[in-house]
């Protein structure tokens, strides 16, 4: 296809996208592009700021279908395009979540998390609908958002590094400014984006040498930042992703793997150039840190299993790993998606989620395996998406990827990009054929979810009180994030404090 024909095709696809869908995708893409490196609400901590801005996007994702009939119908059409087992499974998971919330000790916060996940699903459906309407345009826009967001953070890092060299007392990254409350939240972002950077490099035509060189440069520096932050989860996730695509795609993944390894080697060189002091780290101290971290996770997972055993069918309630009478270990989430779901949502919901994600993931991967070659590389976008999802899934088993706001939005962007590419049977129902009943049920769900998430913003008025209550209850100054930076629930409530004392 010539460049003129390609441009004409993209313009034709653009015309098919509804204005409401375009607004929704623009908000989600803008969040993923800007928020890693730009701070717009400076009085708030980086974590709370990212949460507030995420809530703003999610509220818009809920309101747009309410006021736009065409967006509402497209969303329902995309959802009904899923296999019936998936639709019923998701319905049962959310139904059990609402029931668990109603019986939880802090039902408001339990409903808040379920409502939050509901709006994430709504936002995901909007992205999937846009991919269905304009697959080629969406691919280019989403790749641009990923690469552009990473490039913007590289610029942020470059400025910070220059200030470290020029001004005494400014610490080197990541001990200095990172725009993240904890460097591990930045590593979540890297886990999602590292596989896609390889795909972006391969997707750029070879004749565009400057652009390819720029993509590879930020790719290599991205690996250098992985090494500088001393993260294990991102490395584990990327390693699992590499093994996964090698097994699933065989020789078709060879170029993707080669680019990934080459960027890693270049990243090692950049790491030693930018961060190495010339002295090797103390091996004994490093292994002690790894041992302590692993031991702490095992303790958290033991607490999760104890909570599950006490609340086998419905769990302790969404967000209730952060309910102080259950546990006050210092972390408000168990740093494992599996353990978190078991403890808070119960065994039946967890089994359904495992079944849905495993089956749905396999169906999607099976389609990518037989998808015809595109451009000069064999389905590099599909391979990269599969790798990103595998990396995030592996990382989520040992970290709080499903908790952090930026990571949740990456799930919406990346995971639903895959959803939009997946085709089950026909393309779905024609929007005009959808019933009034289906739209009514959807609107009721939207109103409830928007109300629940919007009400959660009230906690911003008590940020300092929540911080002080945490310090008084735990004698620790380092906060434990969950929905907000101080993630534990109702520590300032005397009745809750009495329950903690009784438990002790």
CSV table of C-alpha atoms in Angstrom, one decimal:
chain,number,residue,atom,x,y,z
A,1,UNK,CA,0.0,0.0,0.0
A,2,UNK,CA,1.4,3.4,-0.9
A,3,UNK,CA,1.7,6.2,1.6
A,4,UNK,CA,-1.1,8.1,-0.1
A,5,UNK,CA,-3.4,5.1,0.1
A,6,UNK,CA,-2.4,4.6,3.7
A,7,UNK,CA,-3.2,8.2,4.6
A,8,UNK,CA,-6.6,7.9,2.8
A,9,UNK,CA,-7.3,4.7,4.8
A,10,UNK,CA,-6.5,6.4,8.1
A,11,UNK,CA,-8.7,9.4,7.2
A,12,UNK,CA,-11.6,7.1,6.3
A,13,UNK,CA,-11.2,5.3,9.7
A,14,UNK,CA,-11.1,8.6,11.5
A,15,UNK,CA,-14.5,9.5,10.1
A,16,UNK,CA,-16.0,6.4,11.5
A,17,UNK,CA,-15.0,7.2,15.1
A,18,UNK,CA,-17.8,8.9,17.1
A,19,UNK,CA,-17.0,12.2,18.8
A,20,UNK,CA,-17.7,10.8,22.2
A,21,UNK,CA,-15.4,7.8,21.6
A,22,UNK,CA,-12.7,10.1,20.3
A,23,UNK,CA,-12.9,12.2,23.5
A,24,UNK,CA,-12.7,9.2,25.7
A,25,UNK,CA,-9.7,7.7,23.8
A,26,UNK,CA,-8.1,11.2,23.9
A,27,UNK,CA,-8.4,11.4,27.7
A,28,UNK,CA,-7.0,7.9,28.3
A,29,UNK,CA,-4.2,8.5,25.8
A,30,UNK,CA,-3.4,11.9,27.2
A,31,UNK,CA,-3.2,10.4,30.7
A,32,UNK,CA,-0.8,7.7,29.6
A,33,UNK,CA,1.3,10.2,27.7
A,34,UNK,CA,1.6,13.0,30.2
A,35,UNK,CA,1.1,11.7,33.7
A,36,UNK,CA,4.3,9.7,34.1
A,37,UNK,CA,6.4,12.8,33.7
A,38,UNK,CA,4.2,15.9,34.2
A,39,UNK,CA,2.8,17.1,37.5
A,40,UNK,CA,-0.3,19.4,37.3
A,41,UNK,CA,-1.6,19.3,40.9
A,42,UNK,CA,1.6,20.0,42.8
A,43,UNK,CA,0.1,20.3,46.3
A,44,UNK,CA,-0.8,16.6,46.2
A,45,UNK,CA,1.7,13.8,46.6
A,46,UNK,CA,2.6,12.1,43.2
A,47,UNK,CA,0.5,9.0,44.1
A,48,UNK,CA,-2.6,11.0,45.1
A,49,UNK,CA,-2.2,13.3,42.1
A,50,UNK,CA,-2.2,10.4,39.7
A,51,UNK,CA,-5.2,8.9,41.4
A,52,UNK,CA,-7.2,12.2,41.2
A,53,UNK,CA,-6.4,12.6,37.6
A,54,UNK,CA,-7.3,9.0,36.9
A,55,UNK,CA,-10.7,9.5,38.7
A,56,UNK,CA,-11.3,12.5,36.5
A,57,UNK,CA,-10.7,10.3,33.4
A,58,UNK,CA,-12.9,7.5,34.7
A,59,UNK,CA,-15.7,9.8,35.6
A,60,UNK,CA,-15.6,11.1,32.1
A,61,UNK,CA,-15.6,7.5,30.8
A,62,UNK,CA,-18.8,7.0,32.8
A,63,UNK,CA,-20.5,10.2,31.8
A,64,UNK,CA,-19.8,10.1,28.1
A,65,UNK,CA,-21.9,7.0,27.5
A,66,UNK,CA,-24.7,8.4,29.6
A,67,UNK,CA,-25.0,11.5,27.5
A,68,UNK,CA,-24.0,10.0,24.1
A,69,UNK,CA,-26.5,7.4,22.7
A,70,UNK,CA,-24.1,6.3,20.0
A,71,UNK,CA,-21.2,5.7,22.4
A,72,UNK,CA,-23.5,3.8,24.7
A,73,UNK,CA,-24.7,1.5,21.9
A,74,UNK,CA,-21.2,1.0,20.6
A,75,UNK,CA,-20.0,-0.1,24.0
A,76,UNK,CA,-22.9,-2.5,24.5
A,77,UNK,CA,-22.3,-3.9,21.0
A,78,UNK,CA,-18.6,-4.5,21.8
A,79,UNK,CA,-19.4,-6.1,25.1
A,80,UNK,CA,-22.0,-8.4,23.5
A,81,UNK,CA,-19.4,-9.3,20.9
A,82,UNK,CA,-17.6,-11.3,23.7
A,83,UNK,CA,-18.4,-15.0,24.1
A,84,UNK,CA,-21.4,-15.5,26.3
A,85,UNK,CA,-19.3,-17.3,28.9
A,86,UNK,CA,-17.2,-14.2,29.3
A,87,UNK,CA,-20.2,-12.0,29.7
A,88,UNK,CA,-21.8,-14.1,32.3
A,89,UNK,CA,-18.5,-14.7,34.1
A,90,UNK,CA,-17.8,-10.9,34.3
A,91,UNK,CA,-21.4,-10.4,35.5
A,92,UNK,CA,-21.0,-13.0,38.2
A,93,UNK,CA,-17.6,-11.6,39.4
A,94,UNK,CA,-19.0,-8.1,39.7
A,95,UNK,CA,-22.2,-9.4,41.3
A,96,UNK,CA,-20.2,-11.3,43.9
A,97,UNK,CA,-18.1,-8.1,44.4
A,98,UNK,CA,-21.2,-6.0,45.2
A,99,UNK,CA,-22.5,-8.7,47.5
A,100,UNK,CA,-19.2,-8.9,49.3
A,101,UNK,CA,-19.1,-5.1,49.6
A,102,UNK,CA,-22.5,-5.1,51.2
A,103,UNK,CA,-21.4,-7.5,53.9
A,104,UNK,CA,-17.9,-5.9,54.4
A,105,UNK,CA,-17.0,-4.0,57.6
A,106,UNK,CA,-16.4,-0.8,55.6
A,107,UNK,CA,-19.0,-1.1,52.8
A,108,UNK,CA,-18.3,2.4,51.4
A,109,UNK,CA,-14.7,1.6,50.5
A,110,UNK,CA,-15.6,-1.8,49.3
A,111,UNK,CA,-18.2,-0.3,46.9
A,112,UNK,CA,-15.7,2.3,45.9
A,113,UNK,CA,-13.2,-0.3,44.7
A,114,UNK,CA,-15.9,-2.2,42.8
A,115,UNK,CA,-17.2,1.0,41.3
A,116,UNK,CA,-13.7,1.9,40.3
A,117,UNK,CA,-13.1,-1.4,38.6
A,118,UNK,CA,-16.5,-1.0,36.8
A,119,UNK,CA,-15.5,2.3,35.4
A,120,UNK,CA,-12.1,0.8,34.3
A,121,UNK,CA,-14.2,-1.8,32.4
A,122,UNK,CA,-16.3,0.9,30.9
A,123,UNK,CA,-13.2,2.9,29.8
A,124,UNK,CA,-11.8,-0.4,28.4
A,125,UNK,CA,-14.9,-1.0,26.3
A,126,UNK,CA,-14.6,2.5,24.8
A,127,UNK,CA,-11.0,1.9,23.8
A,128,UNK,CA,-12.0,-1.5,22.3
A,129,UNK,CA,-14.8,0.1,20.3
A,130,UNK,CA,-12.4,2.7,18.9
A,131,UNK,CA,-10.0,-0.1,17.9
A,132,UNK,CA,-12.9,-1.9,16.1
A,133,UNK,CA,-13.9,1.3,14.3
A,134,UNK,CA,-10.3,2.3,13.2
A,135,UNK,CA,-7.8,-0.5,13.7
A,136,UNK,CA,-4.9,1.0,11.7
A,137,UNK,CA,-5.3,4.5,13.0
A,138,UNK,CA,-5.7,3.1,16.6
A,139,UNK,CA,-2.5,1.1,16.2
A,140,UNK,CA,-0.5,4.2,15.2
A,141,UNK,CA,-2.0,6.4,17.8
A,142,UNK,CA,-1.5,3.9,20.7
A,143,UNK,CA,2.1,3.3,19.6
A,144,UNK,CA,2.6,7.0,19.5
A,145,UNK,CA,1.2,7.4,23.0
A,146,UNK,CA,3.5,4.7,24.4
A,147,UNK,CA,6.7,5.9,22.6
A,148,UNK,CA,5.8,9.5,23.2
A,149,UNK,CA,5.2,9.0,26.9
A,150,UNK,CA,8.4,7.1,27.4
A,151,UNK,CA,10.3,9.8,25.4
A,152,UNK,CA,8.8,12.5,27.6
A,153,UNK,CA,9.9,10.7,30.7
A,154,UNK,CA,13.4,10.3,29.2
A,155,UNK,CA,13.4,14.1,28.7
A,156,UNK,CA,12.4,14.5,32.4
A,157,UNK,CA,15.1,12.1,33.5
A,158,UNK,CA,17.7,13.9,31.3
A,159,UNK,CA,16.9,17.3,33.0
A,160,UNK,CA,17.0,15.8,36.4
A,161,UNK,CA,20.3,14.1,35.6
A,162,UNK,CA,21.8,17.3,34.3
A,163,UNK,CA,20.7,19.1,37.5
A,164,UNK,CA,22.4,16.4,39.5
A,165,UNK,CA,25.7,17.0,37.6
A,166,UNK,CA,25.4,20.8,37.8
A,167,UNK,CA,24.1,21.5,41.3
A,168,UNK,CA,25.6,20.1,44.4
A,169,UNK,CA,23.2,18.3,46.8
A,170,UNK,CA,20.7,17.1,44.1
A,171,UNK,CA,20.6,13.4,44.3
A,172,UNK,CA,20.9,11.1,41.3
A,173,UNK,CA,17.8,9.4,40.0
A,174,UNK,CA,16.1,7.4,41.5
A,175,UNK,CA,17.1,8.8,44.9
A,176,UNK,CA,16.2,12.2,43.5
A,177,UNK,CA,13.1,13.4,41.8
A,178,UNK,CA,11.2,10.7,39.9
A,179,UNK,CA,7.6,12.1,39.8
A,180,UNK,CA,6.5,8.8,41.5
A,181,UNK,CA,5.7,8.2,45.1
A,182,UNK,CA,7.6,5.0,45.0
A,183,UNK,CA,10.0,3.9,42.3
A,184,UNK,CA,8.2,0.6,42.1
A,185,UNK,CA,5.2,2.4,40.6
A,186,UNK,CA,7.5,3.6,37.9
A,187,UNK,CA,8.7,0.0,37.3
A,188,UNK,CA,5.1,-1.0,36.7
A,189,UNK,CA,5.0,1.5,33.9
A,190,UNK,CA,8.2,0.0,32.5
A,191,UNK,CA,6.8,-3.5,32.6
A,192,UNK,CA,3.9,-2.5,30.4
A,193,UNK,CA,6.1,-0.5,28.0
A,194,UNK,CA,9.3,-2.4,27.5
A,195,UNK,CA,7.7,-5.1,25.2
A,196,UNK,CA,5.9,-2.4,23.2
A,197,UNK,CA,9.1,-0.4,22.6
A,198,UNK,CA,10.5,-3.4,20.7
A,199,UNK,CA,7.4,-3.6,18.6
A,200,UNK,CA,7.5,0.2,18.0
A,201,UNK,CA,11.1,0.0,16.8
A,202,UNK,CA,10.2,-2.9,14.4
A,203,UNK,CA,7.1,-1.1,13.1
A,204,UNK,CA,9.0,2.0,12.0
A,205,UNK,CA,9.9,1.7,8.3
A,206,UNK,CA,13.7,1.1,7.8
A,207,UNK,CA,13.9,4.2,5.6
A,208,UNK,CA,13.0,6.4,8.6
A,209,UNK,CA,16.5,5.9,10.1
A,210,UNK,CA,16.4,8.9,12.5
A,211,UNK,CA,13.1,7.9,14.0
A,212,UNK,CA,14.2,4.3,14.4
A,213,UNK,CA,17.4,5.5,16.0
A,214,UNK,CA,15.5,7.7,18.4
A,215,UNK,CA,13.2,4.9,19.4
A,216,UNK,CA,16.1,2.5,20.0
A,217,UNK,CA,17.9,5.1,22.1
A,218,UNK,CA,15.1,5.6,24.5
A,219,UNK,CA,14.5,1.9,24.5
A,220,UNK,CA,18.1,1.3,25.7
A,221,UNK,CA,17.9,4.1,28.3
A,222,UNK,CA,14.6,2.5,29.5
A,223,UNK,CA,16.6,-0.7,30.3
A,224,UNK,CA,19.3,1.4,32.0
A,225,UNK,CA,16.7,2.8,34.3
A,226,UNK,CA,15.4,-0.7,35.0
A,227,UNK,CA,18.9,-1.6,36.2
A,228,UNK,CA,19.4,1.7,38.1
A,229,UNK,CA,16.1,1.2,40.1
A,230,UNK,CA,17.2,-2.3,41.1
A,231,UNK,CA,13.8,-3.8,40.4
A,232,UNK,CA,13.3,-7.6,40.1
A,233,UNK,CA,9.6,-7.7,39.2
A,234,UNK,CA,10.1,-5.9,35.8
A,235,UNK,CA,13.0,-8.1,34.9
A,236,UNK,CA,11.1,-11.2,35.9
A,237,UNK,CA,8.0,-10.1,33.9
A,238,UNK,CA,10.1,-9.3,30.8
A,239,UNK,CA,11.9,-12.6,31.0
A,240,UNK,CA,8.6,-14.5,31.3
A,241,UNK,CA,7.3,-12.5,28.3
A,242,UNK,CA,10.4,-13.3,26.2
A,243,UNK,CA,10.1,-17.0,27.0
A,244,UNK,CA,6.4,-16.8,26.3
A,245,UNK,CA,6.6,-15.2,22.8
A,246,UNK,CA,9.5,-17.5,21.9
A,247,UNK,CA,7.3,-20.5,22.7
A,248,UNK,CA,4.1,-19.2,21.2
A,249,UNK,CA,5.5,-17.5,18.0
A,250,UNK,CA,8.7,-19.5,17.4
A,251,UNK,CA,10.8,-18.0,14.5
A,252,UNK,CA,8.3,-15.2,14.0
A,253,UNK,CA,9.4,-13.7,17.3
A,254,UNK,CA,13.1,-13.9,16.5
A,255,UNK,CA,13.3,-10.2,15.5
A,256,UNK,CA,11.4,-9.0,18.5
A,257,UNK,CA,13.7,-11.1,20.8
A,258,UNK,CA,16.8,-9.8,19.0
A,259,UNK,CA,15.8,-6.2,19.4
A,260,UNK,CA,14.9,-6.7,23.1
A,261,UNK,CA,18.3,-8.4,23.8
A,262,UNK,CA,20.2,-5.7,21.8
A,263,UNK,CA,18.5,-2.9,23.7
A,264,UNK,CA,19.2,-4.7,27.0
A,265,UNK,CA,22.9,-4.9,26.2
A,266,UNK,CA,22.9,-1.2,25.2
A,267,UNK,CA,21.1,-0.4,28.4
A,268,UNK,CA,23.8,-2.2,30.5
A,269,UNK,CA,26.4,0.0,28.8
A,270,UNK,CA,24.4,3.1,29.5
A,271,UNK,CA,23.9,2.1,33.1
A,272,UNK,CA,27.6,1.8,33.7
A,273,UNK,CA,28.2,5.1,31.9
A,274,UNK,CA,25.5,7.0,33.8
A,275,UNK,CA,25.2,5.3,37.2
A,276,UNK,CA,28.2,3.2,38.0
A,277,UNK,CA,30.5,4.5,40.7
A,278,UNK,CA,33.2,2.1,39.8
A,279,UNK,CA,32.7,0.1,43.0
A,280,UNK,CA,30.8,-3.2,42.8
A,281,UNK,CA,27.8,-3.4,45.2
A,282,UNK,CA,28.3,-5.4,48.4
A,283,UNK,CA,26.9,-8.9,47.4
A,284,UNK,CA,26.1,-9.9,51.0
A,285,UNK,CA,24.1,-6.7,51.6
A,286,UNK,CA,22.2,-7.1,48.3
A,287,UNK,CA,21.2,-10.7,49.1
A,288,UNK,CA,20.1,-9.7,52.6
A,289,UNK,CA,17.8,-7.1,51.0
A,290,UNK,CA,16.4,-9.7,48.6
A,291,UNK,CA,15.8,-12.1,51.4
A,292,UNK,CA,14.0,-9.5,53.6
A,293,UNK,CA,11.8,-8.5,50.7
A,294,UNK,CA,10.9,-12.1,49.9
A,295,UNK,CA,10.2,-12.9,53.5
A,296,UNK,CA,7.9,-9.9,53.8
A,297,UNK,CA,5.9,-10.9,50.8
A,298,UNK,CA,5.5,-14.4,52.2
A,299,UNK,CA,4.1,-12.9,55.4
A,300,UNK,CA,1.7,-10.8,53.4
A,301,UNK,CA,0.5,-13.8,51.4
A,302,UNK,CA,0.1,-15.8,54.6
A,303,UNK,CA,-2.2,-13.0,55.9
A,304,UNK,CA,-4.1,-13.2,52.6
A,305,UNK,CA,-4.7,-16.9,53.0
A,306,UNK,CA,-5.8,-16.5,56.6
A,307,UNK,CA,-8.3,-13.8,55.5
A,308,UNK,CA,-9.5,-16.2,52.8
A,309,UNK,CA,-9.9,-19.1,55.2
A,310,UNK,CA,-12.0,-16.8,57.5
A,311,UNK,CA,-14.1,-15.5,54.5
A,312,UNK,CA,-14.0,-18.3,52.0
A,313,UNK,CA,-16.9,-17.6,49.7
A,314,UNK,CA,-17.1,-13.8,49.5
A,315,UNK,CA,-13.7,-12.7,50.9
A,316,UNK,CA,-13.1,-10.0,53.4
A,317,UNK,CA,-14.5,-7.4,51.0
A,318,UNK,CA,-12.9,-5.4,48.2
A,319,UNK,CA,-10.1,-3.1,49.5
A,320,UNK,CA,-10.3,-4.9,52.9
A,321,UNK,CA,-6.7,-6.0,53.0
A,322,UNK,CA,-6.4,-2.4,54.2
A,323,UNK,CA,-8.9,-2.9,57.0
A,324,UNK,CA,-6.8,-2.4,60.1
A,325,UNK,CA,-8.6,-5.0,62.4
A,326,UNK,CA,-7.7,-7.7,59.8
A,327,UNK,CA,-4.0,-6.7,59.6
A,328,UNK,CA,-1.8,-3.7,60.0
A,329,UNK,CA,1.5,-5.0,58.7
A,330,UNK,CA,2.8,-1.9,57.0
A,331,UNK,CA,1.5,-2.6,53.5
A,332,UNK,CA,-2.1,-2.1,52.5
A,333,UNK,CA,-2.0,-4.6,49.7
A,334,UNK,CA,-0.5,-8.1,49.6
A,335,UNK,CA,1.7,-7.3,46.5
A,336,UNK,CA,0.1,-10.1,44.5
A,337,UNK,CA,-3.0,-9.9,42.3
A,338,UNK,CA,-3.9,-13.5,43.0
A,339,UNK,CA,-3.5,-13.2,46.8
A,340,UNK,CA,-5.4,-9.8,46.8
A,341,UNK,CA,-8.3,-11.3,44.9
A,342,UNK,CA,-8.4,-14.4,47.1
A,343,UNK,CA,-8.4,-12.4,50.4
A,344,UNK,CA,-10.8,-9.6,49.3
A,345,UNK,CA,-13.2,-11.2,46.8
A,346,UNK,CA,-13.2,-14.8,47.9
A,347,UNK,CA,-12.5,-18.2,46.3
A,348,UNK,CA,-15.4,-18.4,43.7
A,349,UNK,CA,-14.7,-15.0,42.3
A,350,UNK,CA,-10.9,-15.7,42.1
A,351,UNK,CA,-11.5,-19.0,40.3
A,352,UNK,CA,-13.8,-17.3,37.8
A,353,UNK,CA,-11.2,-14.6,37.2
A,354,UNK,CA,-8.5,-17.1,36.7
A,355,UNK,CA,-10.6,-19.0,34.2
A,356,UNK,CA,-11.7,-15.9,32.3
A,357,UNK,CA,-8.3,-14.4,32.0
A,358,UNK,CA,-6.6,-17.7,31.1
A,359,UNK,CA,-9.3,-18.8,28.5
A,360,UNK,CA,-9.7,-15.3,27.1
A,361,UNK,CA,-5.9,-14.8,26.9
A,362,UNK,CA,-5.4,-18.1,25.1
A,363,UNK,CA,-8.2,-17.3,22.6
A,364,UNK,CA,-6.6,-13.9,21.8
A,365,UNK,CA,-3.1,-15.4,21.5
A,366,UNK,CA,-4.4,-18.1,19.2
A,367,UNK,CA,-5.7,-15.4,16.9
A,368,UNK,CA,-2.4,-13.5,17.0
A,369,UNK,CA,-0.6,-16.7,16.1
A,370,UNK,CA,-2.4,-17.0,12.8
A,371,UNK,CA,-2.7,-13.3,12.0
A,372,UNK,CA,-1.0,-12.5,8.6
A,373,UNK,CA,2.2,-10.6,8.4
A,374,UNK,CA,2.1,-6.8,8.4
A,375,UNK,CA,4.6,-4.5,6.8
A,376,UNK,CA,8.2,-5.7,7.0
A,377,UNK,CA,7.8,-7.7,10.2
A,378,UNK,CA,5.5,-10.6,11.0
A,379,UNK,CA,2.7,-9.2,13.2
A,380,UNK,CA,5.1,-7.2,15.5
A,381,UNK,CA,2.2,-5.4,17.1
A,382,UNK,CA,0.5,-8.7,18.1
A,383,UNK,CA,3.7,-10.2,19.4
A,384,UNK,CA,4.4,-7.0,21.4
A,385,UNK,CA,0.9,-6.9,22.9
A,386,UNK,CA,1.1,-10.5,23.9
A,387,UNK,CA,4.5,-9.9,25.5
A,388,UNK,CA,3.3,-6.9,27.4
A,389,UNK,CA,0.3,-8.8,28.8
A,390,UNK,CA,2.5,-11.7,29.8
A,391,UNK,CA,5.0,-9.4,31.4
A,392,UNK,CA,2.4,-7.6,33.4
A,393,UNK,CA,0.7,-10.8,34.4
A,394,UNK,CA,3.9,-12.2,35.8
A,395,UNK,CA,4.9,-9.0,37.5
A,396,UNK,CA,1.4,-8.8,39.1
A,397,UNK,CA,2.0,-12.0,41.0
A,398,UNK,CA,4.7,-10.3,43.1
A,399,UNK,CA,3.7,-6.6,43.0
A,400,UNK,CA,0.7,-4.3,43.3
A,401,UNK,CA,0.3,-3.7,39.6
A,402,UNK,CA,-3.5,-3.8,39.8
A,403,UNK,CA,-3.5,-1.2,42.6
A,404,UNK,CA,-1.4,1.7,41.2
A,405,UNK,CA,-3.4,4.3,39.2
A,406,UNK,CA,-1.0,4.6,36.2
A,407,UNK,CA,-0.6,0.9,35.9
A,408,UNK,CA,-4.4,0.5,35.9
A,409,UNK,CA,-4.6,3.0,33.0
A,410,UNK,CA,-1.9,1.1,31.1
A,411,UNK,CA,-4.1,-2.0,31.5
A,412,UNK,CA,-7.0,-0.1,29.9
A,413,UNK,CA,-4.8,1.0,27.1
A,414,UNK,CA,-2.8,-2.1,26.4
A,415,UNK,CA,-5.1,-4.9,27.5
A,416,UNK,CA,-8.1,-3.4,25.7
A,417,UNK,CA,-6.0,-2.8,22.6
A,418,UNK,CA,-5.8,-6.6,22.5
A,419,UNK,CA,-9.5,-6.8,23.2
A,420,UNK,CA,-10.2,-4.6,20.2
A,421,UNK,CA,-8.0,-6.8,18.0
A,422,UNK,CA,-9.8,-10.0,19.1
A,423,UNK,CA,-12.7,-11.1,17.0
A,424,UNK,CA,-15.3,-13.6,18.3
A,425,UNK,CA,-17.5,-14.9,15.5
A,426,UNK,CA,-19.2,-11.9,13.9
A,427,UNK,CA,-18.1,-8.3,14.7
A,428,UNK,CA,-21.0,-8.1,17.2
A,429,UNK,CA,-24.5,-6.7,17.2
A,430,UNK,CA,-25.4,-3.7,15.0
A,431,UNK,CA,-25.6,-0.7,17.5
A,432,UNK,CA,-29.1,0.2,16.2
A,433,UNK,CA,-30.4,-3.3,17.1
A,434,UNK,CA,-29.7,-3.1,20.8
A,435,UNK,CA,-32.6,-3.1,23.1
A,436,UNK,CA,-33.8,-0.3,25.4
A,437,UNK,CA,-33.6,-2.7,28.3
A,438,UNK,CA,-29.9,-3.3,27.8
A,439,UNK,CA,-29.2,0.4,27.6
A,440,UNK,CA,-31.2,1.0,30.7
A,441,UNK,CA,-29.3,-1.6,32.7
A,442,UNK,CA,-26.0,-0.1,31.5
A,443,UNK,CA,-27.1,3.4,32.4
A,444,UNK,CA,-28.0,2.3,36.0
A,445,UNK,CA,-24.6,0.7,36.3
A,446,UNK,CA,-22.9,3.9,35.1
A,447,UNK,CA,-24.8,6.1,37.5
A,448,UNK,CA,-24.0,3.9,40.5
A,449,UNK,CA,-20.4,3.7,39.6
A,450,UNK,CA,-19.9,7.4,38.8
A,451,UNK,CA,-21.6,8.2,42.1
A,452,UNK,CA,-19.4,5.8,44.1
A,453,UNK,CA,-16.1,6.9,42.6
A,454,UNK,CA,-17.0,10.6,42.7
A,455,UNK,CA,-17.9,10.2,46.4
A,456,UNK,CA,-14.4,8.8,47.0
A,457,UNK,CA,-12.9,12.2,46.3
A,458,UNK,CA,-14.1,13.3,49.7
A,459,UNK,CA,-11.0,11.6,51.2
A,460,UNK,CA,-8.9,14.4,49.7
A,461,UNK,CA,-10.3,16.7,52.4
A,462,UNK,CA,-8.9,14.5,55.1
A,463,UNK,CA,-5.4,13.7,53.8
A,464,UNK,CA,-3.5,15.2,56.7
A,465,UNK,CA,-5.9,13.7,59.3
A,466,UNK,CA,-5.5,10.2,57.7
A,467,UNK,CA,-1.7,10.6,57.7
A,468,UNK,CA,-1.6,11.6,61.4
A,469,UNK,CA,-3.9,8.7,62.3
A,470,UNK,CA,-1.6,6.3,60.5
A,471,UNK,CA,1.5,7.6,62.4
A,472,UNK,CA,-0.3,7.4,65.7
A,473,UNK,CA,-1.6,3.9,65.1
A,474,UNK,CA,1.6,2.4,63.7
A,475,UNK,CA,4.5,4.6,64.9
A,476,UNK,CA,5.7,4.6,61.2
A,477,UNK,CA,6.1,7.6,59.0
A,478,UNK,CA,6.4,5.8,55.7
A,479,UNK,CA,2.8,5.5,54.3
A,480,UNK,CA,1.3,2.5,52.7
A,481,UNK,CA,-0.6,3.3,49.5
A,482,UNK,CA,-3.8,1.6,48.4
A,483,UNK,CA,-6.5,3.8,46.9
A,484,UNK,CA,-4.8,6.9,48.3
A,485,UNK,CA,-1.2,7.3,49.6
A,486,UNK,CA,-2.4,6.5,53.1
A,487,UNK,CA,-4.2,3.3,52.2
A,488,UNK,CA,-5.5,2.0,55.5
A,489,UNK,CA,-9.2,2.6,56.2
A,490,UNK,CA,-10.8,4.6,59.0
A,491,UNK,CA,-7.7,4.7,61.3
A,492,UNK,CA,-9.1,7.8,62.8
A,493,UNK,CA,-12.4,6.1,63.8
A,494,UNK,CA,-12.3,5.3,67.6
A,495,UNK,CA,-14.5,2.1,67.1
A,496,UNK,CA,-12.0,0.8,64.6
A,497,UNK,CA,-9.1,1.6,66.9
A,498,UNK,CA,-10.8,-0.4,69.7
A,499,UNK,CA,-11.0,-3.4,67.4
A,500,UNK,CA,-7.3,-3.2,66.6
A,501,UNK,CA,-6.6,-3.1,70.4
A,502,UNK,CA,-8.8,-6.1,71.0
A,503,UNK,CA,-7.0,-8.0,68.2
A,504,UNK,CA,-3.6,-7.2,69.7
